Short mmCIF file of C-alpha atoms in Angstrom, two decimals:
data_model
loop_
_atom_site.label_atom_id
_atom_site.label_comp_id
_atom_site.label_asym_id
_atom_site.label_seq_id
_atom_site.Cartn_x
_atom_site.Cartn_y
_atom_site.Cartn_z
CA MET A 1 25.60 20.95 -34.74
CA SER A 2 25.06 18.21 -31.79
CA PRO A 3 24.52 14.98 -32.50
CA LYS A 4 20.97 13.69 -32.27
CA ILE A 5 19.76 11.42 -29.16
CA LYS A 6 19.47 7.69 -29.97
CA ARG A 7 16.98 6.20 -28.03
CA SER A 8 17.12 3.52 -25.48
CA ARG A 9 15.13 1.63 -22.98
CA GLY A 10 15.39 3.63 -19.70
CA LEU A 11 15.41 0.56 -17.36
CA VAL A 12 17.90 -2.63 -17.33
CA SER A 13 15.07 -4.87 -16.26
CA VAL A 14 16.72 -8.12 -17.30
CA ALA A 15 19.18 -10.40 -15.55
CA PRO A 16 22.68 -11.04 -18.60
CA HIS A 17 22.33 -14.63 -19.33
CA SER A 18 25.83 -15.97 -18.45
CA LYS A 19 25.13 -14.83 -14.96
CA TYR A 20 22.23 -16.94 -14.50
CA SER A 21 22.27 -20.45 -12.47
CA ARG A 22 19.35 -23.40 -12.32
CA LYS A 23 21.24 -23.51 -8.84
CA VAL A 24 21.77 -20.71 -7.44
CA PHE A 25 19.48 -17.48 -8.57
CA PHE A 26 17.20 -15.42 -6.84
CA GLU A 27 13.39 -14.96 -7.23
CA TYR A 28 11.01 -12.88 -6.03
CA SER A 29 9.00 -12.58 -2.70
CA PRO A 30 5.66 -15.03 -2.31
CA GLY A 31 3.57 -12.94 -4.63
CA GLU A 32 4.95 -10.45 -5.91
CA THR A 33 5.91 -9.09 -8.83
CA SER A 34 9.62 -7.21 -8.57
CA PHE A 35 12.26 -6.58 -6.32
CA GLN A 36 11.73 -3.04 -5.50
CA LEU A 37 8.52 -2.78 -3.39
CA GLY A 38 7.21 0.31 -1.69
CA TYR A 39 7.41 3.91 -3.72
CA LEU A 40 11.00 5.25 -3.55
CA GLY A 41 10.93 8.79 -3.30
CA SER A 42 7.58 9.19 -1.83
CA ASP A 43 7.46 7.14 0.34
CA LYS A 44 9.54 4.15 2.21
CA SER A 45 10.97 1.01 -0.41
CA THR A 46 12.97 -1.87 -0.32
CA VAL A 47 14.74 -4.26 -2.57
CA GLU A 48 13.65 -7.86 -0.83
CA GLY A 49 13.43 -10.91 -2.61
CA ILE A 50 14.19 -14.93 -2.06
CA LEU A 51 18.09 -16.85 -3.00
CA ARG A 52 17.46 -20.25 -3.34
CA LEU A 53 19.59 -22.68 -3.37
CA ARG A 54 19.38 -26.04 -5.56
CA TYR A 55 21.98 -28.78 -5.37
CA THR A 56 21.10 -32.82 -5.73
CA GLU A 57 22.08 -35.21 -2.57
CA ASP A 58 25.54 -36.30 -4.31
CA LYS A 59 26.88 -33.23 -5.28
CA PRO A 60 26.55 -30.09 -2.79
CA ILE A 61 27.87 -27.23 -2.76
CA PHE A 62 30.29 -26.98 0.42
CA ALA A 63 30.40 -23.81 1.90
CA LYS A 64 31.35 -21.18 5.10
CA LYS A 65 28.78 -18.22 4.25
CA ILE A 66 26.95 -16.59 1.94
CA THR A 67 27.08 -12.85 1.27
CA ILE A 68 24.48 -10.45 -0.86
CA SER A 69 24.88 -6.89 -1.77
CA PHE A 70 23.18 -4.53 -3.63
CA THR A 71 25.23 -1.01 -5.07
CA GLY A 72 24.43 1.38 -7.31
CA LYS A 73 26.46 2.43 -9.82
CA GLU A 74 26.96 5.54 -11.90
CA PHE A 75 29.29 5.53 -15.24
CA VAL A 76 29.92 7.60 -17.81
CA GLN A 77 31.73 7.26 -21.28
CA PHE A 78 32.14 9.37 -24.62
CA ALA A 79 34.70 10.34 -27.35
CA GLY A 80 34.16 13.76 -29.06
CA THR A 81 30.68 12.51 -30.09
CA LEU A 82 28.08 10.09 -28.62
CA GLU A 83 27.77 8.48 -31.54
CA GLU A 84 31.52 7.38 -31.52
CA GLY A 85 31.26 4.99 -28.21
CA GLN A 86 27.73 3.84 -28.77
CA ASP A 87 29.28 0.43 -28.73
CA ILE A 88 28.89 -1.03 -24.84
CA GLY A 89 27.42 -3.37 -24.01
CA GLU A 90 24.17 -3.08 -21.58
CA ASP A 91 25.50 -5.57 -18.68
CA ASP A 92 26.65 -5.79 -15.22
CA GLU A 93 30.01 -4.80 -14.22
CA SER A 94 31.51 -7.55 -16.25
CA GLU A 95 30.39 -6.65 -19.24
CA TYR A 96 30.89 -2.41 -17.88
CA ASN A 97 34.56 -3.00 -17.57
CA GLU A 98 35.70 0.15 -19.13
CA GLU A 99 39.07 -0.96 -19.32
CA GLU A 100 38.08 -3.77 -22.37
CA VAL A 101 36.53 -1.44 -24.28
CA SER A 102 39.02 -0.80 -27.20
CA THR A 103 41.23 3.14 -27.21
CA THR A 104 43.07 2.23 -29.49
CA THR A 105 40.62 4.04 -32.86
CA ILE A 106 39.15 7.11 -30.99
CA SER A 107 39.69 8.70 -27.08
CA THR A 108 37.62 8.03 -24.47
CA HIS A 109 36.31 9.95 -21.55
CA THR A 110 35.41 8.01 -18.41
CA ALA A 111 34.02 8.72 -15.21
CA LYS A 112 32.32 6.01 -12.80
CA ARG A 113 31.29 6.14 -8.65
CA LYS A 114 29.67 3.54 -7.22
CA PHE A 115 27.08 6.36 -4.75
CA PHE A 116 25.34 3.34 -2.91
CA ASN A 117 26.31 -0.07 -1.38
CA ASN A 118 24.67 -2.06 0.97
CA ASP A 119 26.35 -6.05 1.85
CA ILE A 120 24.79 -8.42 5.27
CA THR A 121 25.55 -12.31 5.74
CA ILE A 122 22.48 -14.32 5.92
CA TRP A 123 23.99 -17.62 5.92
CA ARG A 124 26.98 -19.19 7.88
CA SER A 125 28.08 -22.91 8.15
CA GLN A 126 27.23 -23.84 12.22
CA SER A 127 31.12 -25.14 12.33
CA LYS A 128 32.92 -22.33 12.47
CA GLY A 129 36.33 -21.90 10.00
CA HIS A 130 34.79 -25.31 8.46
CA TYR A 131 32.61 -26.01 5.40
CA GLU A 132 29.01 -27.20 5.11
CA GLY A 133 26.69 -29.21 2.65
CA ILE A 134 24.39 -27.53 1.04
CA LYS A 135 21.38 -29.07 -0.86
CA TYR A 136 17.99 -27.15 -0.49
CA LEU A 137 17.91 -23.31 1.11
CA ASP A 138 15.71 -20.51 0.41
CA LEU A 139 17.51 -17.85 2.30
CA PRO A 140 14.75 -14.23 2.41
CA PHE A 141 16.89 -10.54 2.13
CA LYS A 142 15.70 -7.38 2.21
CA PHE A 143 17.63 -3.90 1.74
CA ASN A 144 16.31 -0.54 2.64
CA LEU A 145 15.93 1.73 -0.05
CA PRO A 146 17.32 5.72 0.98
CA ASP A 147 15.15 8.50 -0.03
CA ASN A 148 17.64 10.37 -2.16
CA LEU A 149 18.25 7.45 -4.75
CA PRO A 150 18.15 7.96 -8.74
CA PRO A 151 15.90 5.92 -11.17
CA SER A 152 17.72 3.43 -13.25
CA VAL A 153 18.52 5.15 -16.92
CA THR A 154 20.29 3.94 -19.81
CA ILE A 155 20.79 7.17 -22.11
CA ASP A 156 22.68 7.02 -25.48
CA GLY A 157 23.37 3.82 -26.31
CA GLY A 158 25.05 2.96 -22.36
CA CYS A 159 26.94 6.03 -22.59
CA GLY A 160 25.34 6.89 -19.40
CA ARG A 161 24.08 4.58 -16.84
CA ILE A 162 22.43 4.28 -13.90
CA TYR A 163 21.92 1.03 -12.70
CA TYR A 164 21.31 -1.05 -9.70
CA VAL A 165 23.66 -4.79 -9.19
CA LEU A 166 21.93 -7.54 -7.12
CA LYS A 167 24.87 -9.66 -6.10
CA ALA A 168 25.42 -13.01 -4.35
CA VAL A 169 29.29 -14.76 -3.04
CA ILE A 170 29.25 -18.55 -1.66
CA SER A 171 32.51 -19.09 0.18
CA ARG A 172 32.94 -22.56 -1.23
CA ARG A 173 35.46 -24.97 -1.29
CA PRO A 174 37.75 -25.21 -4.64
CA ILE A 175 36.59 -27.32 -7.08
CA ASP A 176 39.95 -28.22 -8.24
CA PRO A 177 42.91 -28.04 -5.58
CA ASN A 178 45.04 -25.82 -7.97
CA SER A 179 42.09 -23.54 -8.16
CA ARG A 180 42.15 -19.78 -6.51
CA LYS A 181 38.17 -19.37 -7.29
CA ILE A 182 36.87 -20.29 -4.02
CA ALA A 183 33.71 -17.94 -4.44
CA LYS A 184 30.83 -18.64 -6.71
CA MET A 185 28.74 -15.15 -7.85
CA ILE A 186 25.24 -14.59 -8.82
CA LYS A 187 24.30 -11.07 -10.20
CA TYR A 188 21.06 -10.06 -11.35
CA VAL A 189 20.80 -6.30 -12.61
CA ILE A 190 17.45 -5.08 -11.43
CA PRO A 191 15.38 -1.81 -12.50
CA VAL A 192 15.17 0.54 -9.45
CA VAL A 193 11.56 3.02 -10.18
CA ARG A 194 11.26 6.77 -8.33
CA TYR A 195 8.18 8.11 -7.73
CA THR A 196 5.85 11.59 -7.29
CA ILE A 197 2.80 12.36 -6.45
CA THR A 198 0.41 13.81 -8.28
CA PRO A 199 1.93 17.82 -8.01
CA HIS A 200 0.15 20.29 -7.59
CA PRO A 201 -0.75 22.72 -10.93
CA LYS A 202 1.89 24.34 -11.70
CA PRO A 203 0.67 26.15 -14.83
CA ILE A 204 3.13 27.87 -17.53
CA TYR A 205 2.35 31.24 -19.29
CA TRP A 206 3.02 33.10 -22.46
CA PHE A 207 1.38 36.44 -22.93
CA LYS A 208 2.34 39.23 -24.84
CA LYS A 209 -0.50 42.38 -25.31
CA GLY A 210 0.30 45.73 -26.82
CA GLU A 211 -2.10 48.72 -24.90
CA GLY A 212 -2.41 51.85 -26.97
CA PRO A 213 -1.49 53.41 -29.66
CA ALA A 214 2.36 53.07 -30.00
CA LYS A 215 2.25 48.89 -30.27
CA HIS A 216 6.01 47.85 -31.24
CA HIS A 217 5.12 44.96 -32.19
CA VAL A 218 3.06 43.17 -34.81
CA LEU A 219 1.96 40.11 -32.95
CA ASP A 220 -0.07 39.23 -29.86
CA HIS A 221 0.10 35.98 -28.19
CA ASP A 222 -1.64 33.56 -25.36
CA VAL A 223 0.05 30.90 -24.49
CA SER A 224 -0.66 28.05 -21.41
CA VAL A 225 0.18 24.57 -20.55
CA THR A 226 -2.25 23.81 -16.77
CA ARG A 227 1.14 21.53 -15.20
CA SER A 228 4.64 21.72 -15.51
CA THR A 229 4.93 17.68 -14.24
CA PHE A 230 4.49 15.24 -16.75
CA ASN A 231 3.66 11.29 -16.71
CA PRO A 232 5.04 8.82 -19.60
CA GLY A 233 2.15 8.16 -21.67
CA GLU A 234 -0.03 11.21 -21.56
CA SER A 235 -2.15 14.19 -23.82
CA VAL A 236 -1.45 16.97 -23.33
CA VAL A 237 -3.61 20.18 -24.79
CA VAL A 238 -1.26 23.35 -25.60
CA PRO A 239 -3.83 26.05 -26.17
CA ILE A 240 -2.76 29.40 -28.60
CA LYS A 241 -3.89 32.78 -29.09
CA LEU A 242 -2.37 34.85 -32.01
CA THR A 243 -3.87 38.19 -33.00
CA PHE A 244 -2.34 39.69 -35.55
CA ARG A 245 -1.55 43.68 -35.31
CA GLU A 246 -0.56 44.23 -39.44
CA PRO A 247 -2.39 43.56 -42.23
CA GLN A 248 0.38 42.37 -44.28
CA ILE A 249 1.76 40.08 -41.42
CA TYR A 250 0.56 36.61 -41.57
CA LEU A 251 0.79 32.98 -39.95
CA LYS A 252 2.51 30.31 -41.87
CA LYS A 253 2.34 27.22 -39.05
CA ILE A 254 2.90 26.36 -34.86
CA PHE A 255 5.14 23.64 -34.11
CA VAL A 256 4.67 22.59 -30.31
CA GLY A 257 7.05 19.49 -29.12
CA LEU A 258 9.06 18.44 -26.60
CA LYS A 259 12.19 18.11 -26.03
CA GLU A 260 15.05 15.59 -24.16
CA TYR A 261 18.45 17.25 -23.86
CA HIS A 262 21.18 14.61 -22.81
CA GLU A 263 24.47 16.00 -20.80
CA LEU A 264 27.78 13.65 -20.05
CA ARG A 265 29.98 14.81 -17.67
CA THR A 266 33.69 13.87 -16.42
CA GLU A 267 35.99 15.67 -13.93
CA LYS A 268 37.39 17.63 -16.73
CA TYR A 269 34.89 17.03 -20.13
CA VAL A 270 31.39 17.76 -21.24
CA THR A 271 29.44 16.52 -24.27
CA LEU A 272 25.95 16.51 -24.30
CA THR A 273 22.72 15.36 -27.01
CA LYS A 274 19.51 16.52 -27.77
CA GLY A 275 16.17 16.08 -30.21
CA TYR A 276 12.32 15.95 -29.70
CA VAL A 277 10.95 13.23 -28.39
CA THR A 278 7.46 14.28 -29.47
CA GLU A 279 5.92 16.84 -32.07
CA GLU A 280 3.38 18.35 -33.46
CA THR A 281 2.97 21.31 -37.21
CA ILE A 282 -0.19 22.27 -37.23
CA LYS A 283 -0.86 25.01 -40.28
CA ALA A 284 -2.43 28.22 -41.33
CA SER A 285 -4.85 26.74 -43.21
CA THR A 286 -6.16 24.20 -41.07
CA ILE A 287 -6.81 26.68 -38.48
CA PRO A 288 -10.26 29.05 -39.18
CA ILE A 289 -9.76 32.44 -38.87
CA SER A 290 -12.09 34.95 -36.55
CA HIS A 291 -14.19 37.69 -38.01
CA GLY A 292 -13.19 41.39 -36.77
CA PRO A 293 -10.91 44.15 -37.13
CA ASP A 294 -7.93 41.98 -35.92
CA ASN A 295 -6.82 38.50 -37.35
CA GLU A 296 -7.21 36.39 -34.47
CA TYR A 297 -6.75 32.16 -34.53
CA PHE A 298 -7.13 30.33 -31.48
CA VAL A 299 -6.32 26.92 -31.80
CA GLU A 300 -5.89 24.02 -28.71
CA VAL A 301 -2.61 21.81 -30.18
CA LYS A 302 -2.72 17.98 -28.48
CA PHE A 303 0.75 15.51 -27.96
CA ASN A 304 1.46 12.42 -26.19
CA VAL A 305 3.84 12.34 -24.12
CA PRO A 306 6.35 9.15 -24.86
CA SER A 307 5.59 6.21 -22.76
CA GLU A 308 7.99 4.67 -21.18
CA ARG A 309 10.17 2.91 -23.62
CA GLY A 310 10.56 6.27 -25.33
CA ILE A 311 11.33 8.56 -22.58
CA ILE A 312 13.87 8.95 -20.32
CA TYR A 313 12.64 10.58 -16.70
CA ASP A 314 14.84 13.75 -15.34
CA VAL A 315 17.20 12.18 -13.59
CA ASP A 316 20.40 15.00 -12.16
CA THR A 317 23.46 12.89 -10.63
CA ALA A 318 26.50 13.71 -10.82
CA TYR A 319 28.27 11.79 -14.27
CA LEU A 320 24.78 12.85 -15.91
CA SER A 321 21.78 15.14 -16.48
CA VAL A 322 18.34 14.54 -18.64
CA SER A 323 15.51 17.41 -18.67
CA HIS A 324 12.96 18.30 -21.17
CA LYS A 325 11.88 21.35 -22.67
CA LEU A 326 8.20 22.07 -24.11
CA LYS A 327 9.50 24.53 -26.51
CA VAL A 328 5.97 26.39 -28.72
CA LYS A 329 6.83 27.67 -32.15
CA VAL A 330 5.36 30.14 -34.52
CA GLN A 331 6.05 30.95 -38.37
CA LEU A 332 5.42 34.20 -39.73
CA GLY A 333 5.07 35.36 -43.10
CA LYS A 334 6.97 39.37 -43.57
CA ALA A 335 7.67 38.61 -39.89
CA PRO A 336 9.90 37.17 -37.39
CA ASP A 337 9.10 33.52 -35.83
CA LEU A 338 7.96 33.26 -32.45
CA HIS A 339 9.75 31.13 -30.25
CA LEU A 340 8.73 30.32 -26.37
CA SER A 341 9.71 27.52 -24.69
CA ASN A 342 9.46 26.27 -21.21
CA PHE A 343 11.32 23.43 -18.61
CA VAL A 344 8.99 20.82 -18.15
CA LYS A 345 9.26 17.25 -16.07
CA ILE A 346 8.62 14.10 -16.62
CA GLU A 347 8.23 12.20 -13.66
CA LYS A 348 6.79 8.49 -12.37
CA ILE A 349 3.42 9.82 -11.16
CA VAL A 350 1.14 8.13 -8.65
CA SER A 351 -1.60 9.47 -6.65
CA LYS A 352 -1.24 9.94 -2.79
CA GLU A 353 -4.38 6.65 -2.46
CA GLU A 354 -2.21 4.65 -4.72
CA VAL A 355 0.12 5.36 -1.90
CA PHE A 356 -1.56 5.78 1.39
CA PRO A 357 -4.52 3.25 0.81
CA SER A 358 -7.67 3.90 3.28
CA PRO A 359 -7.70 1.08 5.54
CA PRO A 360 -10.80 -1.07 3.81
CA LEU A 361 -13.97 -0.19 5.52
CA THR A 362 -15.35 -1.92 8.09
CA ILE A 363 -18.77 -3.47 7.63
CA ASN A 364 -21.01 -4.52 10.76
CA ILE A 365 -22.74 -6.88 10.32
CA PRO A 366 -25.94 -6.86 13.18
CA GLN A 367 -25.87 -10.25 14.95
CA GLU A 368 -29.03 -11.83 15.79
CA VAL A 369 -28.92 -11.98 19.67
CA ILE A 370 -29.72 -15.13 20.86
CA THR A 371 -30.51 -15.56 24.76
CA VAL A 372 -29.45 -18.10 26.64
CA HIS A 373 -31.47 -19.94 28.74
CA GLU A 374 -31.00 -21.34 32.17
CA PRO A 375 -31.71 -25.27 32.46
CA ILE A 376 -34.32 -26.31 33.64
CA VAL A 377 -32.72 -28.61 36.23
CA VAL A 378 -35.63 -31.00 37.87
CA LYS A 379 -33.99 -32.26 41.69
CA SER A 380 -34.44 -35.24 42.89
CA LYS A 381 -37.04 -36.56 45.27
CA ARG A 382 -35.49 -36.08 48.70
CA GLU A 383 -33.69 -33.10 47.67
CA SER A 384 -37.17 -31.53 46.31
CA TYR A 385 -39.84 -32.44 50.06
CA ARG A 386 -36.34 -30.82 52.24
CA ARG A 387 -38.43 -27.31 51.52
CA LEU A 388 -42.17 -28.92 51.69
CA SER A 389 -41.64 -31.38 54.69
CA PRO A 390 -43.83 -29.29 57.41
CA PHE A 391 -46.98 -30.08 54.11
CA PHE A 392 -46.61 -34.15 53.93
CA PRO A 393 -49.16 -35.06 56.50
CA LEU A 394 -51.91 -33.06 54.52
CA PHE A 395 -50.33 -33.51 51.04
CA ASN A 396 -50.99 -37.44 52.06
CA LYS A 397 -54.41 -36.66 52.79
CA VAL A 398 -55.34 -35.66 49.74
CA GLN A 399 -52.76 -38.04 48.02
CA ASN A 400 -55.24 -41.16 50.08
CA GLY A 401 -58.19 -39.36 49.37
CA ASP A 402 -58.52 -38.50 52.89
CA ILE A 403 -61.08 -34.80 51.93
CA SER A 404 -62.50 -34.64 55.75
CA THR A 405 -62.69 -30.99 57.33
CA LYS A 406 -59.35 -30.82 59.55
CA LYS A 407 -60.36 -28.98 63.22
CA PHE A 408 -58.58 -25.83 63.72
CA PRO A 409 -56.97 -26.03 67.36
CA PHE A 410 -59.26 -22.55 67.61
CA GLN A 411 -63.02 -22.64 67.65
CA GLN A 412 -65.23 -18.87 67.94
CA LEU A 413 -67.44 -19.50 70.68
CA GLN A 414 -70.33 -17.07 71.90
CA VAL A 415 -69.98 -16.03 75.77
CA HIS A 416 -72.63 -14.61 77.77
CA ILE A 417 -71.28 -12.90 80.39
CA THR A 418 -72.80 -11.64 83.54
CA ASP A 419 -71.71 -8.33 86.08
CA SER A 420 -72.36 -9.03 89.30
CA LYS A 421 -72.99 -5.59 90.26
CA ASN A 422 -75.13 -5.00 87.33
CA PRO A 423 -77.45 -8.72 87.26
CA SER A 424 -78.86 -7.20 84.20
CA MET A 425 -76.92 -6.61 82.21
CA ILE A 426 -75.09 -8.47 79.23
CA TYR A 427 -72.42 -8.99 77.74
CA ASN A 428 -72.19 -10.93 74.02
CA SER A 429 -68.64 -11.65 72.74
CA ARG A 430 -69.45 -13.51 69.36
CA SER A 431 -65.40 -13.79 68.04
CA LEU A 432 -64.02 -14.11 71.67
CA LEU A 433 -60.60 -16.67 71.08
CA ILE A 434 -60.92 -19.35 73.85
CA PRO A 435 -57.44 -21.09 74.23
CA SER A 436 -57.24 -25.30 72.51
CA SER A 437 -57.11 -26.49 76.67
CA GLN A 438 -59.45 -25.02 77.97
CA ILE A 439 -61.33 -26.47 74.49
CA LYS A 440 -60.68 -29.99 75.87
CA GLN A 441 -61.75 -29.48 79.23
CA SER A 442 -65.17 -28.20 78.28
CA GLN A 443 -65.27 -30.98 75.21
CA GLN A 444 -64.49 -33.48 78.07
CA ASN A 445 -67.36 -31.63 80.89
CA LYS A 446 -70.09 -32.23 78.00
CA GLN A 447 -68.70 -35.01 77.33
CA SER A 448 -69.30 -36.54 80.56
CA LYS A 449 -72.10 -34.58 81.22
CA GLN A 450 -73.82 -36.65 78.71
CA ASN A 451 -72.48 -40.29 79.77
CA ARG A 452 -74.41 -39.03 82.67
CA ILE A 453 -77.68 -38.54 81.56
CA GLN A 454 -77.52 -41.37 79.87
CA HIS A 455 -76.67 -43.66 82.65
CA PHE A 456 -79.81 -42.15 84.17
CA ASP A 457 -81.56 -42.44 81.19
CA GLN A 458 -81.13 -46.32 81.49
CA SER A 459 -81.72 -46.61 85.26
CA PHE A 460 -85.01 -45.74 84.82
#
């Protein structure tokens, strides 16, 4: 009989305390709550943060360079049954050192590999080949994650693990001249999560119905599930319809459960553990029966998928696999039981809107239009007079109160013209214009005539 699954957390998210340092440590990027950013599996994803060095003025660290690496590893170890090898601690490679596990009482099978590694040099001393004192330094880093990376997994008490290590190595000057330790290392085990955009519904149907006079079975069934991919923590409803063809056959109970399978393997050996992570049982006495020629039962069985702490996401790598199967069992009286099953997937589901959020709506706020008027420029008196200079004589008279009538150079005269050939014909012009020179001459002649008449009168 296969051993039952021992539940464990699916993600390793806490750094080993033995690797923690108050002087050198990793921190999230400003405003973030994890090292992994983005949605691995559905969109681009990165691991990024800041390496902080905090040394005092009197005790700096002297270093040549600082490198940061991000590594993904897989490890399995089992012996006969997994229960015999579950005393392995959950920690980084120092605690995951397979050679340190005692094999005096049990025979173990081990496999391990490094499936991803990327490292960068984020700091070098200004003098090549020489040490430089560091007191206070912040070094941001970033690693792009390939789309095919598996999620972090720890199963069966650590017998199967997929984990990721963020490590900083400081090439420093030895504290003790006799010591060979010339590097300071800071390690941090971080969780990596894969995401799946909400898939299209892929229903599961179990259907069987006898037709015609010859019925070779005693039970018709109609069982369905609307989807085959589930998210941890969600509720699933399984409608079940049963029709009994034989009166002596009766229903005892209905069982619906979600079963999890763990497979660990090396180059030569394979072991499997399995167990139910959730299950529901409905007794026949609680299910109403229809009134008709056939005994017909209908019920909707509801079960809850465990949260992330109680279930492992589906994964399939070189040395370990995790899968799930939905099982329906109908226990009958005086007839063989009905067993239905189908593989389903447990994945971290996110909506398309979460992965690709719509850009924020731009709200156009009407702005008040302000008309800019040209300022009224009052020109100086001299500039204004330049245009009005022809009218200055008239303006001066108006300002001085001289409103006497101005005589224009043209005057309307009435002239009688007599035709020499026809003395009786007279030409009369009411608006004959005479040049000013002729008018002036006429006025002078008139004045001279008046003077002569006046002189003549005085002589008498």
